[in-house]
Amino acid sequence: MKHVIPWWQSKIAYQIYPRSFCDSNNDGIGDIPGIISKLDYLVELGVGIIWLSPVYRSPNEDMGYDISGYREINPEYGTMEDMKTLIQEAKKRDLKLIMDLVVNHTSDQHPWFVESRKSKDNPYREFYIWQPGKTNPWNKGGKPLPPNNWSSFFTGSAWEYDRTSQEFYLHLFSKKQPDLNWHNPQVCSAVKDIMTFWLDLGIDGFRCDVINLIYKSSLENGKKRISLTGQEWYNNQEGCHEILQELRQDVLSHYDCFVVGETVLTTVNQAKALCPPDRSELDMVFTFEHVECHQVNNKWFKTPFRPHLLMNTLIRWQQELDWNTLYFENHDQPRSTTRFGSKKYPVESAKMLALILLTLRGTPFIYQGQEIGMTNGEFTSISEFRDVEAHTVWAISRKLKFPRWLRMKMLQTTSRDNARTPMQWTDSPNGGFSSQPSTTPWLKVNSNCATINVASQKEEADSLLNWYKQLIQLRKIIPQLIGGTFTLLYQDKHIYAYKRSLSSLADSGDKIAIVVLNYSSKTRSYPAPLAQILKSLDNAKILASVYPDTTNLPPYGAFLLEAVEKV
Ligand code: TEU
Ligand code: CA
């Protein structure tokens, strides 16, 4: 029997960060009508699923990841009518659309929290995690100390004192993002209603923000004083699995939809547990190991990038997990061209990365601008950053007396604003992001929009954009690239080769796809064992190659070939 591959495995996804995608009305902020105007661009690129970062009502403390109205659209982005039009226009073009579901926390402006903080006996009190503080032994009668030693992802304590009710509330992210209390069944049923509301409007699933953190199994002190103290009490707890099962059973299983969880701090085995083959929980997860494995000491002080650590991690996840997301970028990570690519060979290295992304086993996610090789932002002053995290890190490192140049360097390499600069459509001063060239966008546009932009790359036959298009088309016509198994054929510190194969019934052998790449800035010849493997292939045909000549492997040289494996 032929195994039918579900759409969420066969299609390629594209993440839109609405604030920075396309500004249709010249207020400097991307919007939903802007997205609608670019749907044909996405069809042309060849992607099949859109993941839309939050467009809900939000005071934008964390750019939409702090929601104050789950069934409302942020007026900066448009209206509910615009959103319905987007859903319909996407459907017309056979584009699936998934939305962010942010339910670890809400905004402190959400009506639930506004109520919750009014008094200890308010009906919404139990929607959040409130705790009395601890008496300060050095200052009895003074401000109490936080209930435990947990730290926030944005640095500092995870607890905020509320004067009115004289208790602390928990916030794993900013203090304007209070954590919901998933021990309360009312929270779960409220979330089910929100999910149902959007699925009934016609969306095709969710990207669930930090979903592995929602269930706090205890509020004890964190034992390990690691950078995220307390994580052993909220990372991937049994209670989280139970909630995910309930959401699947009561809501998701009634729709043809898929859910991808964003899961920080998650190991391969935890990822397996979150995505069981019976689809009783999530369908896939965004894990962080491959984007963090080279941050050896601390995420704020990065050691120089070492490609083999990235490759080793990718390979291990390929070997251990049957199916997962594939990504190099999103709205939280620095740009991959700057981070994983080469300054000297920007286009070649970006093409090599694209080839890896689109030929591994899993569902590839392309982040807006990645397809043209957008780079990190060009920020030189703290006032240019918009991200709450950048400002908290700045403030804390200033308190710790880090010199200004070091603080700036930290933000320049790690800030999430690096990936949030406006999309570069044309060479106009604001990159064609706003329809009027005189409009100043909400976040500084990269000056390299003069050369790195969609309009010019459309014209250039061997541009990165056209390379993406070519690979996306190949992935549609070569079944091994979607359903095939992954096998590592060769690996040293610089050169990698892997194959994707599907067993066929023909006696003539299996059709396979092979990828060979040189992740280094030196020209290299084929190592003997790899040369041997390549020689043994029948009918080898190169389908895509960064360089036209493949007699050796030039810097970031990479190619995809199809062949028949002799039996
Ligand atoms: O991110 C979760 C997350 O932990 C990281 O990606 C985070 O940006 C980083 O570790 C901070 O140091 C998700 C969203 O993608 C992010 O934009 C939100 O800010 C965060 O959750 C809170 O909703
Ligand atoms: Ca706008």
Coordinates of C-alpha atoms and ligand atoms in Angstrom, one line a residue:
M1 CA 0.0 0.0 0.0
K2 CA 1.3 3.4 -0.9
H3 CA 1.8 5.6 2.2
V4 CA 0.1 8.9 1.6
I5 CA 2.2 11.8 2.8
P6 CA 0.1 14.5 4.6
W7 CA 0.2 18.1 3.3
W8 CA 2.1 19.3 6.3
Q9 CA 4.9 17.0 5.4
S10 CA 5.0 17.5 1.6
K11 CA 4.6 21.3 1.6
I12 CA 7.3 23.9 2.4
A13 CA 6.4 26.6 5.0
Y14 CA 7.2 30.3 5.0
Q15 CA 7.2 32.4 8.1
I16 CA 5.8 35.9 7.9
Y17 CA 6.6 38.4 10.6
P18 CA 3.7 40.8 9.9
R19 CA 5.2 43.9 11.3
S20 CA 8.2 43.7 8.9
F21 CA 6.7 42.1 5.8
C22 CA 4.9 44.7 3.8
D23 CA 3.4 48.1 4.7
S24 CA 0.4 48.9 2.5
N25 CA -0.7 52.2 4.0
N26 CA 2.6 54.0 4.7
D27 CA 2.5 54.2 8.4
G28 CA 5.9 52.3 8.6
I29 CA 4.3 49.1 10.0
G30 CA 3.7 46.0 8.0
D31 CA 0.0 45.0 7.8
I32 CA -2.5 42.3 6.6
P33 CA -3.4 44.1 3.3
G34 CA 0.4 44.2 2.7
I35 CA 0.6 40.4 3.2
I36 CA -2.4 39.9 0.8
S37 CA -0.6 41.9 -1.9
K38 CA 2.4 39.5 -1.7
L39 CA 0.6 36.2 -1.8
D40 CA 1.4 35.8 -5.5
Y41 CA 5.0 36.3 -4.7
L42 CA 4.8 33.3 -2.3
V43 CA 3.1 31.2 -4.9
E44 CA 5.8 32.0 -7.3
L45 CA 8.4 31.1 -4.7
G46 CA 6.7 27.8 -4.5
V47 CA 5.9 27.5 -0.7
G48 CA 2.7 25.9 0.4
I49 CA 2.2 26.9 4.0
I50 CA 2.3 30.3 5.7
W51 CA 3.0 30.7 9.4
L52 CA 1.8 34.1 10.5
S53 CA 3.5 35.4 13.6
P54 CA 0.9 37.1 16.0
V55 CA -1.5 39.6 14.5
Y56 CA -3.8 39.7 17.6
R57 CA -4.6 42.7 19.7
S58 CA -1.5 43.5 21.7
P59 CA 0.2 46.4 23.4
N60 CA 3.4 45.1 21.7
E61 CA 5.6 44.9 24.7
D62 CA 7.0 41.7 23.0
M63 CA 5.8 42.6 19.5
G64 CA 2.6 40.6 19.5
Y65 CA 3.7 37.7 21.7
D66 CA 1.8 39.5 24.5
I67 CA -1.8 39.1 23.5
S68 CA -4.6 41.3 25.0
G69 CA -7.4 40.0 22.7
Y70 CA -7.2 36.5 21.2
R71 CA -10.2 37.1 18.9
E72 CA -9.2 40.6 17.8
I73 CA -6.8 41.9 15.2
N74 CA -4.2 44.5 16.2
P75 CA -5.6 47.7 14.5
E76 CA -2.0 48.5 13.3
Y77 CA -2.3 45.4 11.1
G78 CA -5.8 45.8 9.9
T79 CA -9.3 44.5 10.8
M80 CA -10.9 41.2 11.2
E81 CA -12.4 41.7 7.7
D82 CA -8.8 42.0 6.4
M83 CA -7.9 38.8 8.2
K84 CA -10.9 36.9 6.7
T85 CA -9.9 38.2 3.3
L86 CA -6.3 36.9 3.9
I87 CA -7.7 33.5 4.8
Q88 CA -9.8 33.4 1.6
E89 CA -7.1 34.7 -0.6
A90 CA -4.7 32.1 0.7
K91 CA -7.2 29.3 0.1
K92 CA -7.8 30.5 -3.5
R93 CA -4.1 30.0 -4.1
D94 CA -3.9 26.6 -2.2
L95 CA -1.8 28.2 0.5
K96 CA -2.3 26.7 3.9
L97 CA -2.2 29.2 6.8
I98 CA -1.2 28.6 10.4
M99 CA -1.3 31.2 13.2
D100 CA 0.7 31.6 16.3
L101 CA -1.0 30.4 19.5
V102 CA 0.6 32.1 22.5
V103 CA -0.9 30.5 25.6
N104 CA 2.0 30.2 28.1
H105 CA 1.2 33.8 29.0
T106 CA -1.0 36.7 28.0
S107 CA -0.4 40.4 28.0
D108 CA -0.8 42.2 31.4
Q109 CA -3.5 44.2 29.5
H110 CA -5.6 41.1 28.8
P111 CA -9.0 41.5 30.5
W112 CA -8.3 38.2 32.4
F113 CA -5.2 39.7 34.0
V114 CA -6.7 43.1 34.5
E115 CA -9.4 41.3 36.6
S116 CA -7.0 38.8 38.2
R117 CA -4.8 41.5 39.7
K118 CA -7.8 43.4 41.3
S119 CA -8.0 41.2 44.4
K120 CA -7.2 37.8 45.8
D121 CA -10.8 36.7 45.5
N122 CA -11.5 37.9 42.0
P123 CA -12.9 35.0 39.8
Y124 CA -10.0 35.4 37.4
R125 CA -7.3 35.2 40.2
E126 CA -6.7 31.6 39.4
F127 CA -6.1 32.2 35.7
Y128 CA -2.5 33.3 36.7
I129 CA 0.2 32.1 39.0
W130 CA 0.0 34.2 42.2
Q131 CA 2.1 33.6 45.3
P132 CA 2.9 35.4 48.5
G133 CA 6.5 36.6 48.8
K134 CA 9.0 35.5 51.4
T135 CA 9.8 37.7 54.3
N136 CA 13.1 39.5 53.8
P137 CA 15.2 38.5 56.9
W138 CA 17.3 41.6 56.5
N139 CA 14.4 44.0 56.2
K140 CA 11.4 42.6 58.1
G141 CA 8.3 44.5 57.2
G142 CA 9.9 45.7 53.9
K143 CA 9.2 44.5 50.4
P144 CA 9.1 40.7 50.5
L145 CA 11.4 38.6 48.4
P146 CA 10.2 36.6 45.4
P147 CA 8.5 33.2 46.1
N148 CA 11.4 31.3 44.5
N149 CA 14.7 31.7 42.6
W150 CA 13.3 31.2 39.1
S151 CA 14.7 33.4 36.4
S152 CA 13.1 34.9 33.4
F153 CA 14.1 34.2 29.7
F154 CA 14.6 37.9 29.4
T155 CA 17.0 37.9 32.4
G156 CA 16.2 38.9 36.0
S157 CA 13.7 37.3 38.3
A158 CA 10.6 35.6 36.9
W159 CA 8.4 37.2 39.6
E160 CA 6.9 40.6 39.8
Y161 CA 5.4 42.1 43.0
D162 CA 2.0 43.6 42.7
R163 CA 1.3 46.2 45.3
T164 CA -2.5 46.0 45.2
S165 CA -2.8 42.5 46.4
Q166 CA 0.6 42.2 47.9
E167 CA 1.5 39.1 46.1
F168 CA 3.9 38.1 43.3
Y169 CA 2.9 36.8 39.8
L170 CA 5.0 34.6 37.7
H171 CA 6.3 35.7 34.3
L172 CA 8.8 33.5 32.4
F173 CA 9.2 36.3 29.8
S174 CA 8.7 40.0 30.4
K175 CA 6.8 41.3 33.4
K176 CA 4.1 42.4 31.0
Q177 CA 3.6 38.7 30.0
P178 CA 2.1 37.0 33.1
D179 CA 2.1 33.2 32.9
L180 CA -1.3 31.5 32.7
N181 CA -2.2 28.9 35.3
W182 CA -2.7 25.6 33.4
H183 CA -3.7 23.8 36.7
N184 CA -7.0 25.7 36.3
P185 CA -9.3 23.8 33.9
Q186 CA -11.0 27.1 33.0
V187 CA -7.8 28.2 31.3
C188 CA -7.7 25.0 29.2
S189 CA -11.3 25.4 28.1
A190 CA -10.8 29.1 27.3
V191 CA -7.9 28.1 25.1
K192 CA -9.9 25.4 23.4
D193 CA -12.5 28.0 22.5
I194 CA -9.9 30.3 21.1
M195 CA -8.5 27.5 18.9
T196 CA -12.0 26.5 17.7
F197 CA -12.8 30.1 16.9
W198 CA -9.8 30.4 14.5
L199 CA -10.1 26.9 13.0
D200 CA -13.7 27.6 12.2
L201 CA -12.6 30.8 10.5
G202 CA -10.7 28.5 8.2
I203 CA -7.1 28.5 9.3
D204 CA -5.1 25.2 9.0
G205 CA -3.3 24.9 12.3
F206 CA -1.1 26.6 14.9
R207 CA 2.5 27.2 15.8
C208 CA 2.3 26.9 19.6
D209 CA 4.6 29.4 21.3
V210 CA 6.9 27.9 24.1
I211 CA 4.3 25.2 24.5
N212 CA 6.6 22.8 26.4
L213 CA 6.7 25.3 29.3
I214 CA 3.0 25.8 30.0
Y215 CA 2.7 23.4 32.9
K216 CA 4.5 24.2 36.1
S217 CA 4.6 21.0 38.2
S218 CA 5.9 22.8 41.3
L219 CA 6.9 26.2 42.5
E220 CA 10.0 25.0 44.4
N221 CA 13.3 26.6 44.0
G222 CA 15.3 25.6 41.0
K223 CA 18.1 23.4 42.2
K224 CA 20.6 23.9 39.4
R225 CA 21.6 27.5 39.3
I226 CA 21.9 27.5 35.6
S227 CA 21.1 30.4 33.3
L228 CA 17.4 29.5 33.5
T229 CA 17.0 28.6 37.1
G230 CA 13.8 26.7 37.8
Q231 CA 13.4 25.0 34.4
E232 CA 13.3 21.5 35.9
W233 CA 9.8 22.4 37.3
Y234 CA 8.3 23.6 34.0
N235 CA 10.2 22.1 31.1
N236 CA 8.4 19.3 29.4
Q237 CA 6.4 18.1 32.4
E238 CA 4.0 15.2 32.4
G239 CA 1.1 17.7 32.9
C240 CA 2.1 19.3 29.6
H241 CA 1.7 16.1 27.7
E242 CA -1.8 15.6 29.2
I243 CA -2.9 19.1 28.1
L244 CA -1.6 18.5 24.6
Q245 CA -3.5 15.2 24.4
E246 CA -6.7 17.0 25.6
L247 CA -6.3 19.8 23.0
R248 CA -5.8 17.2 20.3
Q249 CA -8.7 15.1 21.3
D250 CA -11.2 17.8 22.0
V251 CA -10.2 20.3 19.3
L252 CA -7.5 19.5 16.8
S253 CA -8.7 16.0 15.8
H254 CA -11.9 17.5 14.4
Y255 CA -10.1 19.5 11.7
D256 CA -7.6 18.8 8.9
C257 CA -4.9 20.8 10.6
F258 CA -1.5 20.5 12.0
V259 CA 0.3 21.8 15.0
V260 CA 4.0 22.7 15.4
G261 CA 5.2 23.4 18.9
E262 CA 8.0 25.8 19.7
T263 CA 9.9 23.9 22.3
V264 CA 12.9 25.5 23.9
L265 CA 15.3 23.4 26.1
T266 CA 14.0 20.2 24.4
T267 CA 16.2 17.1 23.8
V268 CA 15.7 14.6 21.0
N269 CA 13.9 12.2 23.4
Q270 CA 11.6 14.9 24.7
A271 CA 10.9 15.9 21.1
K272 CA 9.9 12.3 20.3
A273 CA 7.6 12.2 23.3
L274 CA 5.9 15.4 22.1
C275 CA 5.3 14.1 18.6
P276 CA 4.1 10.5 19.0
P277 CA 3.3 8.6 15.8
D278 CA -0.4 8.3 16.7
R279 CA -0.6 12.1 16.5
S280 CA -2.0 12.3 20.0
E281 CA 0.0 15.5 20.8
L282 CA 2.0 17.7 18.4
D283 CA 3.0 17.0 14.8
M284 CA 6.5 18.5 14.9
V285 CA 8.5 20.8 17.0
F286 CA 11.0 23.7 16.6
T287 CA 13.9 22.7 18.7
F288 CA 17.0 24.8 19.5
E289 CA 19.9 22.5 19.7
H290 CA 21.3 23.2 16.2
V291 CA 21.0 27.0 16.7
E292 CA 22.6 26.8 20.1
C293 CA 25.2 24.1 19.9
H294 CA 27.9 26.4 19.0
Q295 CA 27.2 28.9 21.7
V296 CA 29.5 27.0 23.9
N297 CA 29.6 29.2 27.0
N298 CA 26.6 31.5 27.1
K299 CA 24.2 32.7 24.5
W300 CA 25.3 36.3 25.0
F301 CA 29.0 35.6 24.3
K302 CA 29.3 33.6 21.3
T303 CA 32.4 31.7 20.4
P304 CA 33.3 31.8 16.7
F305 CA 30.9 29.7 14.7
R306 CA 32.0 26.2 14.0
P307 CA 30.2 24.6 11.1
H308 CA 30.9 21.0 12.2
L309 CA 29.0 21.5 15.4
L310 CA 26.0 22.7 13.5
M311 CA 26.3 19.8 11.0
N312 CA 26.8 17.2 13.7
T313 CA 23.7 18.3 15.5
L314 CA 21.6 18.4 12.3
I315 CA 22.8 14.9 11.4
R316 CA 22.1 13.5 14.9
W317 CA 18.5 14.8 14.8
Q318 CA 18.0 13.4 11.3
Q319 CA 19.1 10.0 12.5
E320 CA 17.2 9.9 15.7
L321 CA 13.8 11.6 14.9
D322 CA 11.6 10.4 12.1
W323 CA 10.2 13.8 11.2
N324 CA 10.7 17.3 12.4
T325 CA 10.9 20.9 11.3
L326 CA 13.9 22.2 9.4
Y327 CA 14.9 25.8 10.0
F328 CA 17.8 28.1 10.2
E329 CA 16.0 31.4 10.9
N330 CA 13.0 32.9 12.5
H331 CA 12.1 36.2 14.2
D332 CA 14.2 35.4 17.3
Q333 CA 17.4 34.2 15.7
P334 CA 20.1 36.2 14.0
R335 CA 20.2 35.9 10.2
S336 CA 21.7 32.7 8.9
T337 CA 23.8 34.4 6.2
T338 CA 25.6 36.4 8.8
R339 CA 25.7 33.7 11.4
F340 CA 26.3 30.4 9.5
G341 CA 27.4 31.7 6.2
S342 CA 30.6 33.4 5.0
K343 CA 31.4 37.0 4.6
K344 CA 33.7 36.3 1.7
Y345 CA 31.3 34.0 -0.1
P346 CA 27.9 35.3 1.0
V347 CA 25.9 34.0 -2.0
E348 CA 27.6 30.6 -2.3
S349 CA 27.3 29.9 1.5
A350 CA 23.7 31.0 1.5
K351 CA 23.0 28.7 -1.4
M352 CA 24.7 25.8 0.4
L353 CA 22.6 26.4 3.5
A354 CA 19.4 26.5 1.3
L355 CA 20.4 23.2 -0.2
I356 CA 20.8 21.6 3.2
L357 CA 17.5 23.1 4.4
L358 CA 15.6 21.8 1.4
T359 CA 17.1 18.4 1.1
L360 CA 17.0 17.1 4.7
R361 CA 14.1 15.0 5.9
G362 CA 11.4 17.1 7.5
T363 CA 9.2 20.2 6.9
P364 CA 11.4 23.1 5.8
F365 CA 10.5 26.6 7.2
I366 CA 11.8 29.6 5.3
Y367 CA 11.8 32.9 7.2
Q368 CA 10.9 36.0 5.3
G369 CA 14.0 37.5 3.6
Q370 CA 16.1 34.3 4.0
E371 CA 15.3 33.5 0.3
I372 CA 17.2 36.7 -0.7
G373 CA 20.0 36.4 1.9
M374 CA 19.0 39.2 4.2
T375 CA 21.7 39.9 6.7
N376 CA 21.7 41.0 10.4
G377 CA 20.6 44.6 11.2
E378 CA 23.0 47.5 11.2
F379 CA 22.4 48.9 14.7
T380 CA 24.9 51.2 16.3
S381 CA 23.0 52.7 19.2
I382 CA 20.6 51.2 21.8
S383 CA 17.9 53.7 20.7
E384 CA 17.7 51.8 17.4
F385 CA 16.7 48.5 19.0
R386 CA 13.0 47.9 19.5
D387 CA 13.0 44.4 21.1
V388 CA 12.2 44.3 24.8
E389 CA 14.8 41.6 25.3
A390 CA 17.5 43.9 23.8
H391 CA 16.6 46.6 26.3
T392 CA 16.5 44.3 29.3
V393 CA 19.9 42.8 28.4
W394 CA 21.3 46.2 27.9
A395 CA 20.1 47.4 31.3
I396 CA 21.3 44.4 33.2
S397 CA 24.7 44.3 31.5
R398 CA 25.0 48.0 32.3
K399 CA 24.3 47.4 35.9
L400 CA 26.9 44.7 35.9
K401 CA 29.3 47.4 34.5
F402 CA 30.0 45.8 31.2
P403 CA 31.7 48.4 28.9
R404 CA 29.5 50.0 26.3
W405 CA 31.3 48.5 23.4
L406 CA 30.8 45.0 24.8
R407 CA 27.1 45.6 25.4
M408 CA 26.7 46.8 21.9
K409 CA 28.6 43.9 20.5
M410 CA 26.4 41.5 22.4
L411 CA 23.3 43.0 20.9
Q412 CA 24.7 43.3 17.4
T413 CA 25.4 39.6 17.3
T414 CA 22.5 38.2 19.3
S415 CA 19.6 40.6 19.2
R416 CA 16.3 39.4 17.8
D417 CA 15.9 42.7 16.0
N418 CA 18.6 41.4 13.6
A419 CA 15.9 39.2 11.9
R420 CA 13.1 41.7 12.2
T421 CA 14.4 44.5 9.9
P422 CA 11.9 45.3 7.1
M423 CA 11.7 43.0 4.2
Q424 CA 13.8 44.2 1.2
W425 CA 11.5 44.2 -1.8
T426 CA 13.3 46.8 -4.0
D427 CA 16.3 49.1 -3.9
S428 CA 14.3 52.1 -2.7
P429 CA 15.5 53.8 0.5
N430 CA 13.2 51.8 2.7
G431 CA 13.6 48.7 0.6
G432 CA 10.2 49.0 -0.9
F433 CA 8.7 47.9 2.5
S434 CA 6.4 50.9 2.6
S435 CA 4.8 51.9 -0.7
Q436 CA 6.1 55.5 -0.4
P437 CA 9.9 55.7 -0.5
S438 CA 9.8 58.6 2.0
T439 CA 8.2 56.6 4.8
T440 CA 10.5 55.6 7.8
P441 CA 9.7 52.1 8.9
W442 CA 9.3 51.1 12.6
L443 CA 12.7 49.4 12.6
K444 CA 15.8 50.5 10.7
V445 CA 16.1 49.1 7.2
N446 CA 19.4 47.5 6.1
S447 CA 21.3 49.8 3.8
N448 CA 22.2 46.7 1.7
C449 CA 18.7 46.7 0.3
A450 CA 20.4 48.6 -2.5
T451 CA 21.8 45.3 -3.7
I452 CA 20.0 42.6 -1.7
N453 CA 16.3 42.8 -2.7
V454 CA 13.6 40.8 -4.4
A455 CA 13.2 42.9 -7.5
S456 CA 16.8 42.6 -8.6
Q457 CA 17.1 38.9 -7.7
K458 CA 14.1 38.1 -9.8
E459 CA 16.0 39.4 -12.8
E460 CA 19.3 37.7 -12.1
A461 CA 19.3 34.1 -13.3
D462 CA 21.6 32.7 -10.7
S463 CA 20.4 34.8 -7.7
L464 CA 19.8 33.2 -4.4
L465 CA 16.1 33.8 -4.9
N466 CA 16.1 31.8 -8.1
W467 CA 18.1 29.1 -6.4
Y468 CA 15.5 28.8 -3.7
K469 CA 12.8 28.6 -6.4
Q470 CA 14.7 25.9 -8.3
L471 CA 15.3 23.8 -5.1
I472 CA 11.6 24.1 -4.0
Q473 CA 10.5 22.9 -7.5
L474 CA 13.0 20.0 -7.3
R475 CA 11.6 19.0 -3.9
K476 CA 8.2 18.8 -5.5
I477 CA 9.2 16.4 -8.3
I478 CA 11.7 14.2 -6.6
P479 CA 9.8 12.0 -4.1
Q480 CA 12.9 10.9 -2.3
L481 CA 13.4 14.4 -1.0
I482 CA 10.1 14.3 0.8
G483 CA 9.5 10.7 1.8
G484 CA 13.0 9.3 1.6
T485 CA 15.0 8.1 4.5
F486 CA 18.2 9.9 5.5
T487 CA 21.6 8.2 5.4
L488 CA 24.9 9.8 6.1
L489 CA 27.4 8.7 3.4
Y490 CA 30.5 10.7 4.3
Q491 CA 31.6 13.2 6.9
D492 CA 34.8 14.9 7.9
K493 CA 35.2 18.4 9.4
H494 CA 34.4 20.2 6.2
I495 CA 32.8 17.8 3.7
Y496 CA 29.5 16.1 4.1
A497 CA 27.5 13.8 1.9
Y498 CA 24.1 12.2 2.5
K499 CA 21.5 10.3 0.6
R500 CA 17.8 10.3 0.6
S501 CA 16.2 7.1 -0.7
L502 CA 12.9 5.5 -1.2
S503 CA 12.7 1.7 -1.8
S504 CA 11.2 1.0 -5.1
L505 CA 9.9 -2.3 -6.4
A506 CA 12.0 -2.2 -9.5
D507 CA 14.8 -4.8 -9.6
S508 CA 17.0 -2.3 -11.3
G509 CA 17.8 -0.6 -8.0
D510 CA 16.6 2.3 -5.9
K511 CA 16.4 5.8 -7.1
I512 CA 18.3 8.0 -4.7
A513 CA 19.1 11.7 -4.2
I514 CA 22.5 12.6 -2.9
V515 CA 23.8 15.9 -1.5
V516 CA 27.5 16.7 -1.3
L517 CA 28.8 19.8 0.3
N518 CA 31.9 21.6 1.3
Y519 CA 31.2 23.7 4.4
S520 CA 34.4 25.7 4.3
S521 CA 36.1 28.6 2.5
K522 CA 38.8 26.4 0.9
T523 CA 38.7 24.5 -2.4
R524 CA 38.9 20.8 -1.6
S525 CA 39.2 17.7 -3.6
Y526 CA 36.9 14.7 -3.1
P527 CA 38.2 12.5 -0.2
A528 CA 38.8 8.9 -1.5
P529 CA 35.9 7.2 0.2
L530 CA 33.4 9.8 -1.1
A531 CA 34.9 9.7 -4.6
Q532 CA 34.4 5.9 -4.5
I533 CA 30.8 6.2 -3.6
L534 CA 30.1 8.7 -6.3
K535 CA 31.9 6.5 -8.9
S536 CA 29.8 3.6 -8.0
L537 CA 26.5 5.3 -9.0
D538 CA 24.6 4.5 -12.1
N539 CA 23.1 7.2 -14.2
A540 CA 24.1 10.0 -11.9
K541 CA 22.6 13.3 -12.9
I542 CA 23.4 16.6 -11.3
L543 CA 20.1 18.5 -10.6
A544 CA 21.4 21.6 -8.9
S545 CA 24.9 22.8 -8.1
V546 CA 26.2 26.0 -6.5
Y547 CA 29.1 26.0 -9.1
P548 CA 28.7 24.7 -12.6
D549 CA 31.9 22.7 -12.4
T550 CA 32.0 19.8 -10.0
T551 CA 35.4 18.3 -10.7
N552 CA 36.4 19.5 -7.2
L553 CA 34.6 21.2 -4.3
P554 CA 35.1 25.0 -4.3
P555 CA 34.3 27.1 -1.2
Y556 CA 30.8 26.3 -0.1
G557 CA 30.4 24.1 -3.2
A558 CA 27.4 21.9 -2.9
F559 CA 25.3 19.9 -5.3
L560 CA 22.3 17.6 -5.5
L561 CA 22.3 14.6 -7.7
E562 CA 19.9 11.9 -8.6
A563 CA 21.1 8.4 -9.4
V564 CA 20.2 4.7 -9.3
E565 CA 21.7 2.7 -6.5
K566 CA 23.0 -0.6 -7.8
V567 CA 21.5 -3.6 -6.2
Ligands
TEU1 O1 10.3 32.4 22.0 C1 10.7 31.6 23.0 C2 12.1 31.7 23.3 O2 12.5 31.2 24.4 C3 13.2 32.2 22.5 O3 13.2 32.1 21.2 C4 13.4 33.6 23.0 O4 13.3 34.5 22.0 C5 14.8 33.7 23.5 O5 15.2 32.5 24.1 C6 15.0 34.8 24.4 O6 16.2 34.8 24.9 C7 8.9 32.7 21.8 C8 8.7 33.7 20.7 O7 9.2 33.1 19.5 C9 9.4 35.0 21.1 O8 9.3 35.9 20.0 C10 8.7 35.4 22.3 O9 9.3 36.6 22.8 C11 8.6 34.4 23.4 O10 8.3 33.1 23.0 C12 7.6 34.8 24.4 O11 6.3 34.7 23.9
CA2 CA 0.9 49.7 7.6

